């Protein structure tokens, strides 16, 4: 049964009307000439626009309506309630200060429309944290300063003297805190400016305080019962999707089909309900899980999106929801039986591996359950310290932990090299090199299970002082050890826009394709698009396409922004040195996130 997106014309129109009224109010409160223009009667729709109190009320209500318009467009119940309270207050202010008939009728008319369509505004709150208060303070503070400069500069005929920009800015900063600044005006204009600046400062303080002290709505987390049910589904159906095991990330929520035979895991980021990979479980039960996913998105007015689903998954998602699909790139999969270092095509990899082996490196490929706890703790600590960025990365193709006792089937490939003492150290007075905190460990690769006979690459870490080629060495070692471990296929990195890069470098590629490839190469400076493609291609894999499922093209920028946040490329966090390490009964759940699978 198809479930297309519900029409939201009424909330969108009401939100636009609210934003327009807010803009008119702000303009009427800031610019005195605007109040005397032909749009005077239009600008009277909210609290009065004449006198110091009226200007302050116009600014406050206008800014609040602009803030509430976004929530109204997303059908948020709390935004509806706040607007319903603000509109009659504005009408009362109009009557008290201006005795304006239009200023009473128009807000009440909009209030009637809101009340008539109150059933449209039923969306539940989003996950939220204290960071929202800091973001509000920064945005509102910057906006208040800019509006304040406009207010201070909007009365050129009333200014005493010729204050500089620094004087005006100082006057704004003082005014936001309720103090008199260095700029003076003739007549009652000084009071109007003072009340307006004070109102902006008070509004910034009140909204920030409210966001800081309101109850948190934490994002959904995978419970122990959810994880147990997902592991049961993966045990039966996990061989179908190489990304299935990543559904066990514990910072994801999950919805199950009515039968419990399928599930969709997701995370909510910036109002986007972001799923990853295909649904887990029986393909026949996928529609039920997808329907639950879409119902949850509808209940919260979240934008639904799916990252990295397979072609089969994309077909089911688009058929069941009416959504659209876009090819993101290709996953590199190596069939172990077909892999060999022989031949001209593998010469570079073969030479690199042999050179590293001659340098004294050795490799070990083991299941997590076969590694001693002390060594496992050392590997986990090394992987954390060798992370190349200050922020954790990974979502759709990363497990987020290493060495958890529940992940005994995961594979860990390690490279080792002993630090030998210098020749004749005792005679020359040179001491033997002190072993590092990780012993002879030089590089780590972590793989998650892909059914009973596959493995999917999770992360790659190495000591920065190790020789180049550690990743190639460990991938080859894993592929060579795979038959003994019962592994027939290995999924490597995901290459975004791989087909565009490949076609764009071929002879005869057109100018559009070459330009698109050039842009991807340019973006590779930050997102490793081309480098991951070329790294994958070394191992002669087969390419399995992966897709993005989305509702409409206008949602793509928002989904892209949410995906970058989820993958850790954009984040708001304390500096690494100031973050406290968490401890608890599940120590690996949220500490070891990182992936090189997603560019």
XYZ file of C-alpha atoms in Angstrom:
599
model
C 0.000 0.000 0.000
C 1.501 3.330 -1.021
C 1.786 6.089 1.514
C 2.558 9.337 -0.258
C 3.401 12.482 1.688
C 0.342 14.126 3.222
C -0.561 17.535 1.740
C 0.497 20.351 4.062
C -0.805 23.352 2.173
C -2.713 24.864 5.111
C 0.162 24.802 7.645
C 2.534 26.142 5.001
C 0.221 29.038 4.098
C -0.376 29.886 7.758
C 3.375 29.770 8.420
C 4.031 32.127 5.511
C 1.329 34.510 6.702
C 2.843 34.426 10.192
C 6.305 35.159 8.806
C 5.000 38.018 6.659
C 3.223 39.576 9.630
C 6.402 39.202 11.657
C 8.503 40.903 8.988
C 6.038 43.774 8.710
C 6.046 44.180 12.472
C 9.831 44.206 12.656
C 10.021 46.721 9.807
C 7.381 48.900 11.427
C 9.224 48.826 14.735
C 12.612 49.655 13.226
C 12.002 52.182 10.455
C 9.946 55.308 11.221
C 9.581 56.135 7.512
C 8.004 52.728 6.952
C 5.262 53.637 9.435
C 4.410 56.742 7.394
C 4.490 54.942 4.036
C 1.582 53.690 1.944
C 2.001 50.314 3.724
C 1.040 51.915 7.039
C -2.297 50.142 7.185
C -0.709 46.763 6.366
C 1.884 47.133 9.105
C -0.783 47.635 11.767
C -1.552 43.946 12.003
C 0.203 43.359 15.345
C 1.156 45.399 18.433
C 1.274 49.164 17.829
C 3.980 50.859 15.873
C 3.954 54.362 17.390
C 5.666 55.372 20.616
C 8.475 53.691 22.547
C 6.326 50.909 24.027
C 4.658 50.196 20.698
C 7.991 49.958 18.870
C 9.333 47.529 21.489
C 6.184 45.417 21.296
C 6.309 45.392 17.499
C 9.897 44.184 17.495
C 9.270 41.507 20.131
C 6.137 40.114 18.550
C 7.626 40.278 15.057
C 10.753 38.347 16.050
C 8.676 35.772 17.941
C 6.361 35.266 14.989
C 9.352 34.770 12.708
C 10.678 32.130 15.100
C 7.293 30.427 15.343
C 6.709 30.342 11.579
C 9.160 27.458 11.120
C 7.393 25.422 13.789
C 4.004 26.150 12.235
C 5.233 24.981 8.848
C 6.309 21.705 10.480
C 2.906 21.435 12.188
C 4.394 21.578 15.682
C 1.741 21.640 18.384
C 3.750 23.867 20.695
C 4.340 26.444 17.975
C 0.575 26.511 17.379
C -0.086 27.061 21.089
C 2.459 29.883 21.319
C 1.029 31.642 18.262
C -2.515 31.305 19.601
C -1.378 33.053 22.801
C 0.642 35.745 21.006
C -2.037 36.862 18.525
C -4.710 37.973 21.063
C -2.006 39.664 23.145
C -0.995 41.579 20.028
C -4.597 42.512 19.347
C -5.015 43.795 22.925
C -1.834 45.819 22.594
C -3.080 47.334 19.363
C -6.322 48.356 20.993
C -4.635 49.710 24.128
C -1.898 51.737 22.406
C -3.328 52.561 18.980
C -7.072 51.929 19.115
C -6.558 50.371 15.688
C -9.526 48.476 14.305
C -7.414 46.686 11.684
C -4.804 45.861 14.299
C -7.479 43.967 16.259
C -9.362 42.324 13.403
C -6.426 40.926 11.432
C -4.724 39.082 14.343
C -8.080 37.698 15.449
C -8.815 36.577 11.889
C -5.506 34.716 11.784
C -6.317 33.311 15.231
C -9.646 32.033 13.869
C -7.869 30.311 10.986
C -5.418 28.695 13.394
C -8.237 27.508 15.632
C -10.264 26.175 12.709
C -7.302 24.117 11.487
C -5.915 23.123 14.882
C -6.072 19.462 13.847
C -3.321 20.118 11.287
C -0.876 21.052 14.041
C -0.393 17.750 15.813
C 3.344 17.071 15.428
C 5.201 15.933 18.546
C 8.431 17.614 19.760
C 11.846 16.852 18.312
C 14.762 15.406 20.285
C 16.569 18.313 21.883
C 19.437 19.126 24.202
C 21.031 22.058 25.986
C 23.009 22.921 22.847
C 19.833 24.488 21.450
C 20.083 27.223 24.100
C 23.656 28.073 23.063
C 22.680 28.144 19.382
C 19.733 30.407 20.200
C 21.965 32.771 22.165
C 24.449 33.050 19.287
C 21.826 33.488 16.553
C 19.506 35.759 18.535
C 22.440 37.774 19.850
C 23.819 38.361 16.361
C 20.354 39.187 15.026
C 19.693 41.584 17.914
C 22.960 43.419 17.254
C 22.150 43.791 13.552
C 18.594 44.927 14.240
C 19.922 47.228 16.943
C 22.309 48.886 14.502
C 19.385 49.384 12.119
C 17.306 50.954 14.916
C 20.095 53.276 16.033
C 20.773 54.350 12.432
C 17.126 54.707 11.375
C 16.720 58.233 12.832
C 19.379 60.333 11.060
C 17.452 63.553 11.529
C 17.165 63.060 15.296
C 20.781 62.156 16.082
C 22.846 64.638 18.061
C 26.246 65.065 16.419
C 27.841 62.529 14.087
C 28.511 59.288 16.026
C 30.866 56.782 14.424
C 30.051 53.149 13.713
C 31.931 52.170 16.872
C 29.779 54.577 18.896
C 26.605 53.153 17.381
C 27.723 49.584 18.090
C 28.595 50.536 21.668
C 25.168 52.138 22.043
C 23.530 48.922 20.815
C 25.493 46.736 23.224
C 24.669 48.991 26.161
C 21.029 49.181 25.097
C 20.628 45.409 24.918
C 21.506 45.308 28.629
C 19.193 48.217 29.471
C 21.814 50.964 29.803
C 22.171 54.299 28.006
C 24.879 54.440 25.349
C 26.956 57.287 23.858
C 24.464 58.137 21.055
C 21.866 60.822 21.884
C 18.683 61.876 20.080
C 16.364 64.862 20.182
C 12.776 64.506 21.371
C 11.188 61.164 22.366
C 13.290 59.214 19.861
C 15.830 58.411 22.573
C 13.149 56.587 24.543
C 11.908 54.734 21.475
C 15.419 53.477 20.667
C 16.084 52.565 24.300
C 12.867 50.585 24.685
C 13.424 48.780 21.387
C 16.994 47.769 22.252
C 15.935 46.691 25.716
C 13.150 44.580 24.243
C 15.606 42.816 21.926
C 17.995 42.109 24.781
C 15.189 40.836 27.004
C 13.833 38.636 24.233
C 17.276 37.092 23.670
C 17.703 36.445 27.397
C 14.226 34.967 27.875
C 14.336 32.619 24.885
C 17.827 31.418 25.813
C 16.785 30.845 29.432
C 13.686 28.955 28.339
C 15.669 26.672 26.037
C 18.321 26.095 28.701
C 15.916 25.056 31.451
C 13.139 23.292 29.542
C 13.042 19.483 29.896
C 15.227 17.602 27.458
C 13.721 15.217 24.909
C 16.629 12.850 24.265
C 16.938 11.077 20.958
C 15.843 7.459 20.775
C 18.431 4.898 21.822
C 18.682 1.196 21.142
C 17.539 -0.643 24.268
C 18.846 -4.052 25.314
C 15.566 -5.645 24.242
C 15.712 -3.882 20.855
C 19.255 -5.085 20.332
C 18.318 -8.657 21.212
C 15.455 -8.632 18.707
C 17.662 -7.099 16.002
C 20.381 -9.711 16.553
C 17.776 -12.449 16.127
C 16.674 -10.917 12.817
C 20.284 -10.570 11.649
C 21.021 -14.185 12.548
C 18.281 -15.270 10.138
C 18.413 -12.588 7.433
C 21.750 -10.792 7.935
C 23.377 -12.247 4.826
C 21.166 -10.153 2.546
C 22.694 -6.720 3.323
C 26.327 -5.941 4.109
C 25.202 -2.956 6.202
C 22.795 -4.939 8.346
C 25.076 -5.259 11.359
C 25.474 -1.473 11.540
C 21.830 -1.334 12.620
C 23.188 -2.352 16.054
C 24.644 1.092 16.691
C 23.314 2.049 20.087
C 22.707 5.684 19.222
C 19.911 4.737 16.820
C 16.205 4.299 17.401
C 14.232 1.439 15.869
C 10.694 0.721 14.691
C 9.527 -2.864 14.137
C 6.907 -4.162 11.761
C 3.617 -5.308 13.350
C 4.757 -8.910 12.991
C 8.166 -8.180 14.495
C 9.876 -9.821 11.514
C 11.444 -6.625 10.149
C 12.769 -3.351 11.520
C 14.051 0.046 10.389
C 16.760 1.767 12.442
C 17.109 5.531 12.331
C 18.454 8.687 13.934
C 16.773 12.103 14.003
C 19.120 14.955 13.024
C 17.935 18.536 12.438
C 14.371 17.411 11.858
C 15.361 14.649 9.409
C 14.444 11.050 10.277
C 17.491 9.392 8.769
C 17.481 5.622 8.194
C 20.496 3.744 6.879
C 20.830 0.656 4.741
C 17.951 -1.697 4.036
C 15.368 -2.680 6.630
C 16.548 -5.563 8.807
C 14.687 -8.856 8.617
C 12.355 -10.701 6.268
C 11.826 -8.886 2.960
C 8.144 -9.813 3.043
C 7.768 -7.887 6.315
C 9.622 -4.773 5.123
C 6.452 -2.884 4.115
C 5.116 -3.103 7.682
C 8.334 -1.696 9.149
C 8.464 1.024 6.494
C 4.867 1.985 7.254
C 5.716 2.316 10.960
C 8.734 4.440 10.029
C 6.618 6.782 7.917
C 3.953 6.995 10.647
C 6.621 8.017 13.153
C 7.955 10.645 10.757
C 4.430 11.953 10.231
C 3.705 12.098 13.987
C 6.749 14.325 14.584
C 6.706 16.126 11.221
C 10.188 14.819 10.489
C 11.561 14.672 6.958
C 11.991 10.972 6.025
C 15.186 9.881 4.265
C 17.193 6.693 3.768
C 20.951 6.618 3.191
C 22.832 3.811 1.512
C 20.045 1.342 0.739
C 20.554 -1.330 -1.925
C 18.735 -1.419 -5.238
C 16.195 -3.879 -3.833
C 15.738 -1.752 -0.753
C 15.293 1.370 -2.857
C 12.622 -0.321 -4.940
C 10.651 -1.353 -1.855
C 11.001 2.065 -0.216
C 9.844 3.958 -3.309
C 6.999 1.531 -3.995
C 5.645 1.612 -0.450
C 6.043 5.322 0.284
C 5.924 7.201 -3.003
C 9.376 8.625 -2.260
C 12.108 9.039 -4.883
C 15.613 7.573 -5.102
C 19.008 8.922 -6.136
C 22.151 6.853 -6.692
C 24.779 7.898 -4.158
C 27.683 5.708 -5.168
C 28.948 2.148 -5.081
C 30.050 -0.295 -2.429
C 33.213 -2.250 -3.172
C 32.756 -5.986 -2.547
C 35.568 -8.519 -2.982
C 34.736 -12.187 -3.549
C 37.424 -14.071 -1.637
C 37.535 -16.977 -4.105
C 38.401 -14.594 -6.948
C 41.014 -12.549 -5.119
C 44.685 -12.977 -5.946
C 47.811 -10.840 -5.822
C 49.020 -12.335 -9.105
C 48.805 -10.446 -12.346
C 49.750 -7.051 -13.697
C 46.618 -5.356 -12.329
C 47.659 -6.181 -8.761
C 51.337 -5.316 -9.166
C 51.254 -2.094 -7.132
C 49.424 -3.719 -4.219
C 51.683 -6.781 -4.394
C 54.864 -4.704 -4.345
C 53.652 -2.536 -1.485
C 52.663 -5.522 0.658
C 55.977 -7.302 0.060
C 57.954 -4.169 0.842
C 56.142 -3.745 4.164
C 56.589 -7.414 5.050
C 60.328 -7.125 4.370
C 60.415 -4.162 6.768
C 59.492 -6.532 9.605
C 55.725 -6.170 9.906
C 53.532 -9.150 10.670
C 49.752 -9.425 10.631
C 47.102 -11.216 12.683
C 43.441 -11.685 11.748
C 41.191 -12.913 14.560
C 37.671 -12.914 15.857
C 37.060 -10.541 18.746
C 36.162 -13.456 21.024
C 39.605 -15.003 20.407
C 41.582 -11.946 21.578
C 42.705 -11.703 25.195
C 40.975 -8.931 27.201
C 44.233 -7.070 27.900
C 45.186 -6.987 24.218
C 41.646 -6.053 23.229
C 41.715 -3.112 25.618
C 45.036 -2.003 24.102
C 43.596 -2.227 20.576
C 40.544 -0.243 21.617
C 42.692 2.442 23.231
C 44.961 2.668 20.183
C 41.984 3.000 17.834
C 40.678 5.876 19.941
C 44.002 7.695 20.093
C 44.809 7.188 16.418
C 41.552 8.720 15.266
C 42.442 11.386 12.734
C 39.787 13.920 13.765
C 38.695 15.470 17.019
C 35.085 14.436 16.432
C 33.653 10.952 16.119
C 32.563 10.074 12.610
C 30.261 7.499 11.187
C 26.596 6.597 11.142
C 25.323 4.613 8.191
C 28.394 2.400 7.793
C 29.999 2.358 11.230
C 29.251 0.289 14.324
C 30.520 2.868 16.797
C 32.451 0.505 19.069
C 35.283 -2.033 19.147
C 35.603 -5.125 21.270
C 32.192 -5.231 22.888
C 31.514 -8.655 24.381
C 28.273 -8.836 22.376
C 30.263 -8.487 19.124
C 32.390 -11.608 19.422
C 31.926 -12.483 15.725
C 33.547 -9.237 14.563
C 36.983 -9.466 12.960
C 40.055 -7.486 13.959
C 43.098 -7.389 11.701
C 46.237 -5.955 13.310
C 49.736 -5.113 12.088
C 52.706 -5.508 14.436
C 56.362 -4.571 14.398
C 58.764 -5.000 17.282
C 60.859 -2.036 18.383
C 64.326 -3.560 18.600
C 67.171 -1.903 20.555
C 69.906 -0.077 18.725
C 72.976 -2.154 17.774
C 75.598 -2.339 20.563
C 73.296 -0.210 22.704
C 74.971 -1.287 25.943
C 78.453 -0.365 24.676
C 77.517 2.991 23.154
C 75.398 4.021 26.096
C 72.174 4.125 24.047
C 69.181 2.613 25.780
C 66.748 0.351 24.015
C 63.726 2.173 22.652
C 60.949 2.327 25.217
C 57.897 0.442 23.936
C 54.905 2.676 23.276
C 51.608 2.436 25.141
C 50.335 -0.022 22.525
C 53.350 -2.338 22.426
C 54.199 -3.461 18.901
C 50.739 -2.607 17.539
C 50.941 -0.386 14.436
C 47.550 -0.564 12.674
C 44.015 -1.877 13.186
C 41.161 -2.840 10.878
C 37.753 -3.758 12.257
C 35.131 -5.764 10.357
C 31.547 -6.561 11.337
C 29.744 -9.775 10.331
C 27.823 -9.912 7.083
C 25.684 -12.955 7.610
C 27.525 -16.176 8.392
C 30.029 -16.031 5.520
C 30.838 -12.358 5.025
C 32.568 -9.395 6.642
C 32.001 -5.676 6.229
C 34.732 -3.117 6.863
C 33.969 -0.803 9.779
C 37.085 1.282 10.412
C 40.776 1.605 9.610
C 43.273 3.129 12.039
C 47.052 3.224 12.090
C 49.955 4.680 13.986
C 51.043 7.877 12.238
C 54.636 6.759 12.611
C 54.075 3.466 10.814
C 55.150 2.883 7.225
C 52.671 3.807 4.468
C 50.536 0.976 3.167
C 49.238 -0.392 6.471
C 45.659 -0.459 5.216
C 46.569 -2.329 2.033
C 48.627 -4.798 4.080
C 45.774 -5.568 6.459
C 43.112 -5.837 3.757
C 45.250 -8.339 1.866
C 45.917 -10.231 5.098
C 42.183 -10.364 5.828
C 41.346 -11.613 2.335
C 44.046 -14.282 2.545
C 42.899 -15.434 6.000
C 39.204 -15.344 5.056
C 38.850 -18.977 3.862
C 40.076 -20.325 7.221
C 37.543 -18.100 8.994
C 34.664 -19.211 6.769
C 34.413 -15.857 4.989
C 33.530 -15.854 1.304
C 33.005 -12.114 0.666
C 34.333 -8.891 2.125
C 32.723 -5.463 1.774
C 35.223 -2.619 1.655
C 34.773 1.141 1.515
C 31.802 2.968 0.021
C 32.782 5.202 -2.915
C 30.472 8.184 -3.395
C 29.636 9.027 -7.026
C 31.984 6.289 -8.181
C 30.344 5.910 -11.580
C 30.646 9.638 -12.304
C 34.345 9.579 -11.433
C 34.936 6.495 -13.582
C 33.006 7.722 -16.608
C 34.395 11.247 -16.347
C 37.995 10.077 -16.804
C 37.282 7.892 -19.811
C 38.145 8.851 -23.353
C 35.269 10.675 -25.011
C 33.569 11.879 -21.836
C 31.420 14.929 -22.533
C 31.979 18.413 -21.085
C 29.155 18.082 -18.526
C 30.484 14.795 -17.202
C 34.036 16.143 -17.080
C 32.856 19.243 -15.218
C 30.961 17.082 -12.715
C 34.039 14.933 -12.200
C 36.156 18.072 -11.732
C 33.813 19.272 -9.004
C 34.013 15.893 -7.252
C 37.797 15.969 -7.418
C 37.761 19.462 -5.913
C 35.462 18.333 -3.082
C 37.781 15.387 -2.468
C 40.115 17.767 -0.646
C 37.700 17.590 2.266
C 35.559 14.479 1.761
C 37.927 11.818 0.320
C 35.617 11.123 -2.621
C 38.257 10.377 -5.247
C 40.803 8.867 -2.858
C 38.356 6.257 -1.529
C 37.351 5.314 -5.055
C 40.969 4.815 -6.127
C 41.797 2.940 -2.927
C 38.890 0.540 -3.463
C 39.745 0.009 -7.114
C 43.163 -1.420 -6.158
C 41.530 -4.661 -5.022
C 39.541 -5.255 -8.224
C 36.145 -5.442 -6.500
C 32.678 -5.671 -7.911
C 30.610 -2.527 -7.461
C 27.169 -2.668 -5.841
C 25.201 0.597 -6.135
C 23.770 2.311 -3.069
C 20.929 4.839 -3.077
C 19.488 7.801 -1.214
C 15.701 7.765 -0.764
C 14.076 11.147 -0.261
C 10.692 12.873 -0.442
C 11.333 15.830 -2.781
C 14.252 17.667 -4.335
C 13.699 20.648 -2.049
C 14.475 18.359 0.891
C 17.902 17.369 -0.484
C 19.879 20.293 1.020
C 18.332 19.639 4.413
C 18.964 15.892 4.143
C 22.542 16.534 3.056
C 23.127 18.796 6.038
C 21.608 16.217 8.406
C 23.713 13.442 6.844
C 26.903 15.465 7.333
C 25.968 15.974 10.980
C 25.153 12.297 11.467
C 28.418 11.202 9.856
C 30.352 13.631 12.045
C 31.593 16.062 9.385
C 29.627 18.891 11.040
C 29.254 18.841 14.793
C 28.863 21.018 17.880
C 30.930 19.542 20.672
C 33.355 20.544 23.354
C 37.044 20.287 22.432
C 38.379 16.774 22.815
C 40.637 17.731 25.739
C 37.666 19.096 27.701
C 35.310 16.170 27.172
C 34.942 13.777 30.072
C 35.147 10.083 29.361
C 31.947 8.330 30.159
C 31.737 5.077 32.033
C 28.965 2.616 32.588
C 27.855 -0.944 32.142
C 28.223 -0.696 28.342
C 31.526 1.183 27.953
C 31.937 0.767 24.210
C 28.561 2.024 23.156
C 29.367 5.645 22.394
C 33.125 6.087 22.506
C 34.732 4.417 19.503
C 32.784 5.817 16.545
C 34.703 6.262 13.302
C 34.484 5.070 9.741
C 36.258 5.481 6.456
C 33.451 3.797 4.546
C 31.484 7.012 3.959
C 33.363 9.866 2.334
